[in-house]
């Protein structure tokens, strides 16, 4: 098969790790008869500084024609926080309705985890992070002085939501800021169903909903209700609830209890950085922004790490693994399995590792070593 892959290397170390990912994908393609037409796009901090625009609409349209998007990292020291995150990464996730953020948390044999007494058998689960709702929808506001009331009124009508902010406004009119977390029945249903389907497909037995329904009862009350409804369609799969604070503790104390975790956007963001640490660090943590019926996007979950850019010291495995997830998503299972085996071999042998894993090899040496193991 032949695929059009839109590549956005991005900022900082993004281009270095993406280069290794492309190298490994090409090797896997050669071995398994998969062809890629990679098309590179220059978006990121430098592009924004030069053109004053993060992502032109015309480019977004063009990306619609891709079979998948492969992204490096974004974040630039001379661009204010939020501009690129919202203008590029979140815009792509929302535009393409990539409602699943799939983040495997798996410890490869040979990699050390900071969790004492835990091994690869204990750290092997999937986090299915909802990717289009919750506190990421960007509904909020800030009001000061006289504009409080007007602002609240507008928003109240606009979103038909109840606010208990009146008290704050009447009592001590200072500045008020709020941000809303949104859950929709359809939005929860589709991501929860994806989690249960994944559980079945992988031959696993348990799906854990991680939420905070004990405090944020409206938004996560709906979440729980829908989770329970969907769970009824999956006899034989154990469905359980955990509050996010307890889940954070169990990620460290009993990671073996987790098989598939499904969780709202923001909790998923936080938990998957924790997940990355228990699987050996951010250098080993990939993610897929998935729309099962649309254009999906694969990326390492680490950032652009500008401080290390251009030095060839960053671990490319998160990006290579993200490429592996892309292969699997495209239905190229044999090639995907070959990449997974190759990563596993290089990690187990422990001869070609970057500094984060205690080695002294360069980014491209690790990419070469993995590519060379693919048959
Ligand atoms: C992630 C990142 C992003 C997020 C940021 C960069 C917007 O932290 O992919 O986890 O919060 O989703
Ligand atoms: Mg994050």
mmCIF file of C-alpha atoms and ligand atoms in Angstrom:
data_model
loop_
_atom_site.group_PDB
_atom_site.id
_atom_site.type_symbol
_atom_site.label_atom_id
_atom_site.label_comp_id
_atom_site.label_asym_id
_atom_site.label_seq_id
_atom_site.Cartn_x
_atom_site.Cartn_y
_atom_site.Cartn_z
ATOM 1 C CA UNK A 1 0.000 0.000 0.000
ATOM 2 C CA UNK A 2 0.959 3.603 -0.495
ATOM 3 C CA UNK A 3 0.273 6.376 2.023
ATOM 4 C CA UNK A 4 0.461 10.138 2.000
ATOM 5 C CA UNK A 5 2.012 11.196 5.273
ATOM 6 C CA UNK A 6 2.062 14.871 6.226
ATOM 7 C CA UNK A 7 5.139 15.482 8.361
ATOM 8 C CA UNK A 8 5.352 18.468 10.700
ATOM 9 C CA UNK A 9 8.769 18.281 12.381
ATOM 10 C CA UNK A 10 8.056 21.445 14.396
ATOM 11 C CA UNK A 11 10.395 23.085 16.888
ATOM 12 C CA UNK A 12 13.425 22.323 18.997
ATOM 13 C CA UNK A 13 14.288 18.651 18.953
ATOM 14 C CA UNK A 14 11.209 17.839 16.849
ATOM 15 C CA UNK A 15 13.066 17.720 13.513
ATOM 16 C CA UNK A 16 15.826 15.464 14.918
ATOM 17 C CA UNK A 17 13.477 12.855 16.299
ATOM 18 C CA UNK A 18 11.172 12.974 13.294
ATOM 19 C CA UNK A 19 14.127 12.307 11.019
ATOM 20 C CA UNK A 20 14.776 9.060 12.883
ATOM 21 C CA UNK A 21 11.099 8.187 12.766
ATOM 22 C CA UNK A 22 11.029 8.669 9.009
ATOM 23 C CA UNK A 23 14.195 6.581 8.724
ATOM 24 C CA UNK A 24 12.626 3.678 10.610
ATOM 25 C CA UNK A 25 9.297 3.961 8.778
ATOM 26 C CA UNK A 26 11.147 3.848 5.484
ATOM 27 C CA UNK A 27 13.085 0.752 6.574
ATOM 28 C CA UNK A 28 9.871 -0.943 7.677
ATOM 29 C CA UNK A 29 8.191 0.089 4.446
ATOM 30 C CA UNK A 30 11.029 -1.385 2.373
ATOM 31 C CA UNK A 31 10.843 -4.649 4.271
ATOM 32 C CA UNK A 32 7.053 -4.988 4.156
ATOM 33 C CA UNK A 33 6.100 -3.410 0.855
ATOM 34 C CA UNK A 34 4.648 -0.229 2.278
ATOM 35 C CA UNK A 35 5.296 3.029 0.404
ATOM 36 C CA UNK A 36 5.180 6.458 1.956
ATOM 37 C CA UNK A 37 4.925 9.815 0.247
ATOM 38 C CA UNK A 38 6.210 12.077 2.972
ATOM 39 C CA UNK A 39 5.325 15.712 2.570
ATOM 40 C CA UNK A 40 7.072 18.072 4.965
ATOM 41 C CA UNK A 41 5.437 21.198 6.388
ATOM 42 C CA UNK A 42 7.421 23.985 8.052
ATOM 43 C CA UNK A 43 4.942 24.924 10.793
ATOM 44 C CA UNK A 44 6.178 25.787 14.254
ATOM 45 C CA UNK A 45 7.723 28.695 16.102
ATOM 46 C CA UNK A 46 10.075 29.886 13.365
ATOM 47 C CA UNK A 47 7.330 29.841 10.756
ATOM 48 C CA UNK A 48 5.086 31.834 13.076
ATOM 49 C CA UNK A 49 7.767 34.415 13.837
ATOM 50 C CA UNK A 50 8.436 34.867 10.159
ATOM 51 C CA UNK A 51 4.855 34.901 8.839
ATOM 52 C CA UNK A 52 2.815 36.066 11.827
ATOM 53 C CA UNK A 53 0.483 33.139 11.329
ATOM 54 C CA UNK A 54 0.632 29.743 13.014
ATOM 55 C CA UNK A 55 -1.229 27.568 10.545
ATOM 56 C CA UNK A 56 -2.768 28.945 7.349
ATOM 57 C CA UNK A 57 -6.259 27.725 6.522
ATOM 58 C CA UNK A 58 -5.034 26.598 3.119
ATOM 59 C CA UNK A 59 -2.550 24.237 4.795
ATOM 60 C CA UNK A 60 -5.240 22.838 7.020
ATOM 61 C CA UNK A 61 -7.297 22.084 3.918
ATOM 62 C CA UNK A 62 -4.307 20.408 2.306
ATOM 63 C CA UNK A 63 -3.728 18.237 5.370
ATOM 64 C CA UNK A 64 -7.234 16.892 4.941
ATOM 65 C CA UNK A 65 -5.903 14.956 1.970
ATOM 66 C CA UNK A 66 -3.266 13.119 4.030
ATOM 67 C CA UNK A 67 -3.660 9.558 5.242
ATOM 68 C CA UNK A 68 -2.029 10.536 8.533
ATOM 69 C CA UNK A 69 -0.011 13.318 10.136
ATOM 70 C CA UNK A 70 3.344 12.730 11.799
ATOM 71 C CA UNK A 71 4.293 15.483 14.226
ATOM 72 C CA UNK A 72 7.568 16.172 16.036
ATOM 73 C CA UNK A 73 7.204 18.722 18.796
ATOM 74 C CA UNK A 74 6.123 22.314 19.160
ATOM 75 C CA UNK A 75 7.130 25.088 21.541
ATOM 76 C CA UNK A 76 9.551 27.924 20.912
ATOM 77 C CA UNK A 77 11.411 30.055 23.463
ATOM 78 C CA UNK A 78 10.549 33.282 21.583
ATOM 79 C CA UNK A 79 6.841 32.538 21.242
ATOM 80 C CA UNK A 80 4.499 33.128 24.184
ATOM 81 C CA UNK A 81 3.186 29.947 25.806
ATOM 82 C CA UNK A 82 -0.164 28.936 24.351
ATOM 83 C CA UNK A 83 0.212 30.437 20.883
ATOM 84 C CA UNK A 84 1.642 27.357 19.205
ATOM 85 C CA UNK A 85 -0.042 24.888 21.539
ATOM 86 C CA UNK A 86 -3.473 26.267 20.723
ATOM 87 C CA UNK A 87 -2.768 27.462 17.198
ATOM 88 C CA UNK A 88 -1.161 24.290 15.945
ATOM 89 C CA UNK A 89 -1.424 21.214 18.145
ATOM 90 C CA UNK A 90 -4.889 21.759 19.590
ATOM 91 C CA UNK A 91 -6.160 23.245 16.331
ATOM 92 C CA UNK A 92 -5.185 20.079 14.489
ATOM 93 C CA UNK A 93 -6.677 17.836 17.155
ATOM 94 C CA UNK A 94 -9.957 19.770 17.047
ATOM 95 C CA UNK A 95 -10.125 20.363 13.308
ATOM 96 C CA UNK A 96 -9.669 16.700 12.547
ATOM 97 C CA UNK A 97 -11.888 15.717 15.463
ATOM 98 C CA UNK A 98 -9.174 13.400 16.790
ATOM 99 C CA UNK A 99 -11.247 12.463 19.766
ATOM 100 C CA UNK A 100 -9.003 9.725 21.107
ATOM 101 C CA UNK A 101 -5.553 10.393 22.454
ATOM 102 C CA UNK A 102 -4.133 6.899 22.747
ATOM 103 C CA UNK A 103 -1.066 6.694 24.956
ATOM 104 C CA UNK A 104 0.420 3.288 25.679
ATOM 105 C CA UNK A 105 2.242 3.011 28.993
ATOM 106 C CA UNK A 106 4.479 0.014 28.563
ATOM 107 C CA UNK A 107 7.859 -0.770 30.042
ATOM 108 C CA UNK A 108 10.121 -2.462 27.511
ATOM 109 C CA UNK A 109 12.385 -5.212 28.928
ATOM 110 C CA UNK A 110 15.811 -3.764 29.626
ATOM 111 C CA UNK A 111 14.482 -0.333 30.539
ATOM 112 C CA UNK A 112 14.602 0.773 34.137
ATOM 113 C CA UNK A 113 11.539 2.163 35.843
ATOM 114 C CA UNK A 114 11.825 4.362 38.923
ATOM 115 C CA UNK A 115 9.223 2.094 40.555
ATOM 116 C CA UNK A 116 11.081 -0.249 42.860
ATOM 117 C CA UNK A 117 10.181 -3.889 42.418
ATOM 118 C CA UNK A 118 8.146 -3.373 39.228
ATOM 119 C CA UNK A 119 8.996 -4.823 35.846
ATOM 120 C CA UNK A 120 7.664 -5.030 32.300
ATOM 121 C CA UNK A 121 4.920 -7.423 33.414
ATOM 122 C CA UNK A 122 3.569 -4.798 35.786
ATOM 123 C CA UNK A 123 3.628 -1.753 33.542
ATOM 124 C CA UNK A 124 1.640 -2.551 30.424
ATOM 125 C CA UNK A 125 -1.558 -0.637 29.859
ATOM 126 C CA UNK A 126 -3.214 1.921 27.606
ATOM 127 C CA UNK A 127 -4.448 5.352 28.507
ATOM 128 C CA UNK A 128 -7.314 6.460 26.289
ATOM 129 C CA UNK A 129 -7.455 10.187 26.844
ATOM 130 C CA UNK A 130 -10.501 12.060 25.578
ATOM 131 C CA UNK A 131 -9.079 14.662 23.229
ATOM 132 C CA UNK A 132 -11.734 17.180 22.176
ATOM 133 C CA UNK A 133 -13.715 18.209 25.267
ATOM 134 C CA UNK A 134 -13.329 18.925 28.980
ATOM 135 C CA UNK A 135 -11.309 21.998 29.958
ATOM 136 C CA UNK A 136 -9.655 22.056 26.553
ATOM 137 C CA UNK A 137 -12.660 23.526 24.730
ATOM 138 C CA UNK A 138 -11.522 27.074 25.471
ATOM 139 C CA UNK A 139 -14.757 28.365 26.993
ATOM 140 C CA UNK A 140 -13.985 30.903 29.644
ATOM 141 C CA UNK A 141 -13.613 34.531 30.445
ATOM 142 C CA UNK A 142 -12.090 37.166 32.666
ATOM 143 C CA UNK A 143 -13.990 40.145 33.967
ATOM 144 C CA UNK A 144 -13.060 43.167 35.973
ATOM 145 C CA UNK A 145 -15.079 46.045 37.412
ATOM 146 C CA UNK A 146 -18.330 46.925 35.657
ATOM 147 C CA UNK A 147 -17.928 44.405 32.893
ATOM 148 C CA UNK A 148 -18.413 41.486 35.328
ATOM 149 C CA UNK A 149 -22.140 41.472 35.173
ATOM 150 C CA UNK A 150 -22.436 42.074 31.475
ATOM 151 C CA UNK A 151 -19.880 39.402 30.763
ATOM 152 C CA UNK A 152 -21.538 36.852 32.965
ATOM 153 C CA UNK A 153 -24.904 37.639 31.459
ATOM 154 C CA UNK A 154 -23.652 37.143 27.937
ATOM 155 C CA UNK A 155 -21.997 33.899 28.786
ATOM 156 C CA UNK A 156 -24.969 32.673 30.731
ATOM 157 C CA UNK A 157 -27.181 33.158 27.740
ATOM 158 C CA UNK A 158 -24.639 31.966 25.274
ATOM 159 C CA UNK A 159 -23.952 28.640 26.890
ATOM 160 C CA UNK A 160 -27.174 28.339 28.919
ATOM 161 C CA UNK A 161 -25.136 27.279 31.887
ATOM 162 C CA UNK A 162 -25.600 28.007 35.540
ATOM 163 C CA UNK A 163 -22.925 29.966 37.300
ATOM 164 C CA UNK A 164 -22.464 30.336 40.981
ATOM 165 C CA UNK A 165 -20.173 33.265 40.290
ATOM 166 C CA UNK A 166 -22.817 35.832 41.176
ATOM 167 C CA UNK A 167 -21.754 35.558 44.788
ATOM 168 C CA UNK A 168 -18.186 36.361 43.944
ATOM 169 C CA UNK A 169 -19.229 39.306 41.822
ATOM 170 C CA UNK A 170 -21.539 40.810 44.444
ATOM 171 C CA UNK A 171 -19.401 40.116 47.461
ATOM 172 C CA UNK A 172 -15.973 41.244 46.408
ATOM 173 C CA UNK A 173 -15.880 42.595 42.919
ATOM 174 C CA UNK A 174 -12.224 42.077 42.069
ATOM 175 C CA UNK A 175 -11.270 40.270 39.014
ATOM 176 C CA UNK A 176 -13.105 37.093 38.119
ATOM 177 C CA UNK A 177 -11.869 34.365 35.821
ATOM 178 C CA UNK A 178 -13.517 31.108 34.915
ATOM 179 C CA UNK A 179 -13.060 28.272 32.510
ATOM 180 C CA UNK A 180 -15.571 25.599 31.770
ATOM 181 C CA UNK A 181 -15.141 21.880 31.394
ATOM 182 C CA UNK A 182 -17.555 20.451 28.873
ATOM 183 C CA UNK A 183 -18.741 16.900 28.422
ATOM 184 C CA UNK A 184 -21.250 15.891 25.790
ATOM 185 C CA UNK A 185 -23.047 12.578 25.740
ATOM 186 C CA UNK A 186 -21.837 11.911 22.204
ATOM 187 C CA UNK A 187 -18.282 12.969 23.048
ATOM 188 C CA UNK A 188 -18.064 10.686 26.077
ATOM 189 C CA UNK A 189 -19.830 7.816 24.390
ATOM 190 C CA UNK A 190 -17.480 7.611 21.433
ATOM 191 C CA UNK A 191 -14.269 7.690 23.460
ATOM 192 C CA UNK A 192 -15.520 5.231 26.061
ATOM 193 C CA UNK A 193 -16.645 2.882 23.309
ATOM 194 C CA UNK A 194 -13.205 3.171 21.715
ATOM 195 C CA UNK A 195 -11.666 2.148 25.057
ATOM 196 C CA UNK A 196 -13.876 -0.936 25.365
ATOM 197 C CA UNK A 197 -13.228 -1.913 21.750
ATOM 198 C CA UNK A 198 -9.492 -1.540 22.325
ATOM 199 C CA UNK A 199 -9.777 -3.710 25.416
ATOM 200 C CA UNK A 200 -11.489 -6.441 23.408
ATOM 201 C CA UNK A 201 -9.116 -6.131 20.442
ATOM 202 C CA UNK A 202 -6.087 -6.495 22.686
ATOM 203 C CA UNK A 203 -7.548 -9.434 24.583
ATOM 204 C CA UNK A 204 -7.620 -7.483 27.850
ATOM 205 C CA UNK A 205 -10.237 -7.719 30.577
ATOM 206 C CA UNK A 206 -10.625 -4.442 32.437
ATOM 207 C CA UNK A 207 -11.459 -0.840 31.614
ATOM 208 C CA UNK A 208 -11.002 1.775 34.324
ATOM 209 C CA UNK A 209 -12.776 5.118 34.129
ATOM 210 C CA UNK A 210 -10.649 7.762 35.823
ATOM 211 C CA UNK A 211 -12.605 10.881 36.750
ATOM 212 C CA UNK A 212 -13.535 13.147 39.647
ATOM 213 C CA UNK A 213 -17.273 12.631 39.847
ATOM 214 C CA UNK A 214 -17.210 13.068 43.624
ATOM 215 C CA UNK A 215 -16.524 16.792 43.245
ATOM 216 C CA UNK A 216 -17.177 17.821 39.646
ATOM 217 C CA UNK A 217 -20.503 16.066 39.688
ATOM 218 C CA UNK A 218 -22.101 17.583 36.628
ATOM 219 C CA UNK A 219 -19.440 17.129 34.027
ATOM 220 C CA UNK A 220 -18.074 13.830 35.328
ATOM 221 C CA UNK A 221 -21.492 12.688 36.506
ATOM 222 C CA UNK A 222 -22.490 12.575 32.851
ATOM 223 C CA UNK A 223 -19.178 10.904 32.073
ATOM 224 C CA UNK A 224 -19.872 8.117 34.604
ATOM 225 C CA UNK A 225 -23.423 7.640 33.483
ATOM 226 C CA UNK A 226 -22.375 7.182 29.865
ATOM 227 C CA UNK A 227 -19.457 4.942 30.867
ATOM 228 C CA UNK A 228 -21.850 2.642 32.739
ATOM 229 C CA UNK A 229 -24.224 2.539 29.791
ATOM 230 C CA UNK A 230 -21.504 1.648 27.308
ATOM 231 C CA UNK A 231 -20.027 -0.941 29.702
ATOM 232 C CA UNK A 232 -23.299 -2.883 29.532
ATOM 233 C CA UNK A 233 -22.581 -3.649 25.879
ATOM 234 C CA UNK A 234 -19.344 -5.406 26.847
ATOM 235 C CA UNK A 235 -20.145 -8.439 28.898
ATOM 236 C CA UNK A 236 -17.012 -10.133 30.102
ATOM 237 C CA UNK A 237 -15.082 -6.872 30.359
ATOM 238 C CA UNK A 238 -14.760 -5.634 33.905
ATOM 239 C CA UNK A 239 -15.676 -1.951 34.177
ATOM 240 C CA UNK A 240 -14.482 -0.009 37.200
ATOM 241 C CA UNK A 241 -14.263 3.576 38.398
ATOM 242 C CA UNK A 242 -11.380 5.352 40.056
ATOM 243 C CA UNK A 243 -11.023 8.936 41.179
ATOM 244 C CA UNK A 244 -8.115 10.676 39.560
ATOM 245 C CA UNK A 245 -6.220 11.340 42.780
ATOM 246 C CA UNK A 246 -6.365 7.681 43.745
ATOM 247 C CA UNK A 247 -5.478 6.667 40.195
ATOM 248 C CA UNK A 248 -2.348 8.828 40.345
ATOM 249 C CA UNK A 249 -1.348 6.960 43.475
ATOM 250 C CA UNK A 250 -2.014 3.561 41.890
ATOM 251 C CA UNK A 251 0.011 4.437 38.790
ATOM 252 C CA UNK A 252 2.946 4.405 41.201
ATOM 253 C CA UNK A 253 1.869 1.844 43.783
ATOM 254 C CA UNK A 254 0.003 -0.764 41.707
ATOM 255 C CA UNK A 255 0.405 -0.053 37.997
ATOM 256 C CA UNK A 256 -0.336 -3.734 37.306
ATOM 257 C CA UNK A 257 -4.010 -3.180 38.087
ATOM 258 C CA UNK A 258 -4.468 -1.089 34.945
ATOM 259 C CA UNK A 259 -5.217 -2.493 31.508
ATOM 260 C CA UNK A 260 -7.188 0.213 29.725
ATOM 261 C CA UNK A 261 -7.729 3.581 31.381
ATOM 262 C CA UNK A 262 -10.254 5.969 29.863
ATOM 263 C CA UNK A 263 -10.228 9.509 31.164
ATOM 264 C CA UNK A 264 -11.224 13.083 30.344
ATOM 265 C CA UNK A 265 -8.823 15.353 28.524
ATOM 266 C CA UNK A 266 -7.098 17.189 31.353
ATOM 267 C CA UNK A 267 -6.696 14.255 33.721
ATOM 268 C CA UNK A 268 -5.349 12.317 30.756
ATOM 269 C CA UNK A 269 -2.813 15.035 30.072
ATOM 270 C CA UNK A 270 -1.505 14.910 33.619
ATOM 271 C CA UNK A 271 -1.631 11.158 34.097
ATOM 272 C CA UNK A 272 0.225 10.412 30.881
ATOM 273 C CA UNK A 273 3.243 12.449 31.945
ATOM 274 C CA UNK A 274 3.247 10.286 35.061
ATOM 275 C CA UNK A 275 2.764 7.269 32.799
ATOM 276 C CA UNK A 276 5.770 8.343 30.740
ATOM 277 C CA UNK A 277 7.960 8.425 33.839
ATOM 278 C CA UNK A 278 7.045 4.922 34.956
ATOM 279 C CA UNK A 279 7.754 3.535 31.476
ATOM 280 C CA UNK A 280 11.280 4.921 31.473
ATOM 281 C CA UNK A 281 10.872 8.605 30.763
ATOM 282 C CA UNK A 282 9.519 11.028 28.204
ATOM 283 C CA UNK A 283 12.019 9.715 25.683
ATOM 284 C CA UNK A 284 9.930 6.544 25.519
ATOM 285 C CA UNK A 285 6.355 7.810 25.444
ATOM 286 C CA UNK A 286 4.355 8.044 22.213
ATOM 287 C CA UNK A 287 0.821 9.114 21.507
ATOM 288 C CA UNK A 288 -1.744 8.907 18.750
ATOM 289 C CA UNK A 289 -4.432 11.528 18.214
ATOM 290 C CA UNK A 290 -6.997 9.337 16.587
ATOM 291 C CA UNK A 291 -10.151 9.873 14.616
ATOM 292 C CA UNK A 292 -11.021 6.346 13.526
ATOM 293 C CA UNK A 293 -12.900 7.706 10.525
ATOM 294 C CA UNK A 294 -10.683 10.634 9.654
ATOM 295 C CA UNK A 295 -7.128 11.943 9.622
ATOM 296 C CA UNK A 296 -5.146 10.908 12.684
ATOM 297 C CA UNK A 297 -1.927 12.380 14.016
ATOM 298 C CA UNK A 298 0.981 10.658 15.750
ATOM 299 C CA UNK A 299 3.576 12.336 17.950
ATOM 300 C CA UNK A 300 5.981 11.737 20.785
ATOM 301 C CA UNK A 301 4.396 13.219 23.892
ATOM 302 C CA UNK A 302 7.555 15.051 24.909
ATOM 303 C CA UNK A 303 7.940 18.718 24.080
ATOM 304 C CA UNK A 304 10.429 20.591 21.924
ATOM 305 C CA UNK A 305 13.163 20.727 24.612
ATOM 306 C CA UNK A 306 14.853 23.754 22.958
ATOM 307 C CA UNK A 307 17.786 23.505 25.331
ATOM 308 C CA UNK A 308 18.836 20.217 23.699
ATOM 309 C CA UNK A 309 18.028 21.110 20.099
ATOM 310 C CA UNK A 310 20.690 20.402 17.521
ATOM 311 C CA UNK A 311 22.911 18.389 19.833
ATOM 312 C CA UNK A 312 21.826 14.928 18.732
ATOM 313 C CA UNK A 313 21.363 13.768 22.305
ATOM 314 C CA UNK A 314 17.604 13.326 22.449
ATOM 315 C CA UNK A 315 16.088 9.867 22.534
ATOM 316 C CA UNK A 316 14.192 9.328 19.260
ATOM 317 C CA UNK A 317 12.337 6.240 20.484
ATOM 318 C CA UNK A 318 9.169 8.102 21.515
ATOM 319 C CA UNK A 319 8.931 9.477 17.970
ATOM 320 C CA UNK A 320 9.826 6.122 16.393
ATOM 321 C CA UNK A 321 7.224 4.396 18.534
ATOM 322 C CA UNK A 322 4.678 7.046 17.467
ATOM 323 C CA UNK A 323 5.516 6.096 13.878
ATOM 324 C CA UNK A 324 4.952 2.470 14.844
ATOM 325 C CA UNK A 325 1.502 3.398 16.151
ATOM 326 C CA UNK A 326 0.817 5.145 12.851
ATOM 327 C CA UNK A 327 1.691 1.964 10.934
ATOM 328 C CA UNK A 328 -0.641 -0.026 13.107
ATOM 329 C CA UNK A 329 -3.378 2.571 12.673
ATOM 330 C CA UNK A 330 -2.979 2.386 8.903
ATOM 331 C CA UNK A 331 -3.512 -1.351 9.127
ATOM 332 C CA UNK A 332 0.100 -2.296 8.404
ATOM 333 C CA UNK A 333 0.320 -4.688 11.333
ATOM 334 C CA UNK A 334 3.263 -6.757 10.116
ATOM 335 C CA UNK A 335 5.418 -3.671 9.616
ATOM 336 C CA UNK A 336 4.216 -2.243 12.934
ATOM 337 C CA UNK A 337 5.143 -5.420 14.778
ATOM 338 C CA UNK A 338 8.562 -5.411 13.156
ATOM 339 C CA UNK A 339 9.235 -1.878 14.412
ATOM 340 C CA UNK A 340 8.056 -2.819 17.886
ATOM 341 C CA UNK A 341 10.392 -5.840 17.900
ATOM 342 C CA UNK A 342 13.289 -3.725 16.668
ATOM 343 C CA UNK A 343 12.787 -1.122 19.398
ATOM 344 C CA UNK A 344 12.569 -3.938 21.934
ATOM 345 C CA UNK A 345 15.791 -5.538 20.712
ATOM 346 C CA UNK A 346 17.789 -2.336 20.805
ATOM 347 C CA UNK A 347 16.549 -1.561 24.309
ATOM 348 C CA UNK A 348 17.187 -5.093 25.570
ATOM 349 C CA UNK A 349 20.684 -5.234 24.150
ATOM 350 C CA UNK A 350 21.423 -1.881 25.762
ATOM 351 C CA UNK A 351 24.364 -1.132 23.475
ATOM 352 C CA UNK A 352 22.942 1.808 21.562
ATOM 353 C CA UNK A 353 21.172 4.093 23.991
ATOM 354 C CA UNK A 354 20.909 7.821 24.422
ATOM 355 C CA UNK A 355 21.950 9.610 27.570
ATOM 356 C CA UNK A 356 18.517 9.535 29.235
ATOM 357 C CA UNK A 357 18.817 5.730 29.318
ATOM 358 C CA UNK A 358 22.384 5.752 30.563
ATOM 359 C CA UNK A 359 24.076 5.415 27.169
ATOM 360 C CA UNK A 360 26.183 7.740 25.080
ATOM 361 C CA UNK A 361 24.835 7.134 21.582
ATOM 362 C CA UNK A 362 23.444 9.904 19.451
ATOM 363 C CA UNK A 363 19.886 10.383 18.296
ATOM 364 C CA UNK A 364 20.729 9.173 14.807
ATOM 365 C CA UNK A 365 22.753 6.179 16.043
ATOM 366 C CA UNK A 366 19.690 4.956 17.900
ATOM 367 C CA UNK A 367 17.573 5.476 14.773
ATOM 368 C CA UNK A 368 20.157 3.566 12.689
ATOM 369 C CA UNK A 369 20.285 0.707 15.187
ATOM 370 C CA UNK A 370 16.509 0.299 15.180
ATOM 371 C CA UNK A 371 16.269 0.564 11.401
ATOM 372 C CA UNK A 372 18.994 -2.070 11.049
ATOM 373 C CA UNK A 373 17.014 -4.580 13.139
ATOM 374 C CA UNK A 374 14.014 -4.489 10.843
ATOM 375 C CA UNK A 375 13.623 -7.495 8.610
HETATM 376 C C1 LIG B 1 0.231 16.945 25.487
HETATM 377 C C2 LIG B 1 0.655 18.359 25.725
HETATM 378 C C3 LIG B 1 -0.400 19.299 25.157
HETATM 379 C C4 LIG B 1 -1.690 19.036 25.898
HETATM 380 C C5 LIG B 1 -0.031 20.782 25.215
HETATM 381 C C6 LIG B 1 1.294 21.071 24.566
HETATM 382 C C7 LIG B 1 -1.123 21.638 24.614
HETATM 383 O O1 LIG B 1 0.896 18.591 27.063
HETATM 384 O O2 LIG B 1 0.083 16.551 24.316
HETATM 385 O O3 LIG B 1 0.049 16.215 26.455
HETATM 386 O O4 LIG B 1 -1.941 19.622 26.957
HETATM 387 O O5 LIG B 1 -2.464 18.235 25.408
HETATM 388 MG MG1 LIG B 2 0.810 16.821 28.230
#
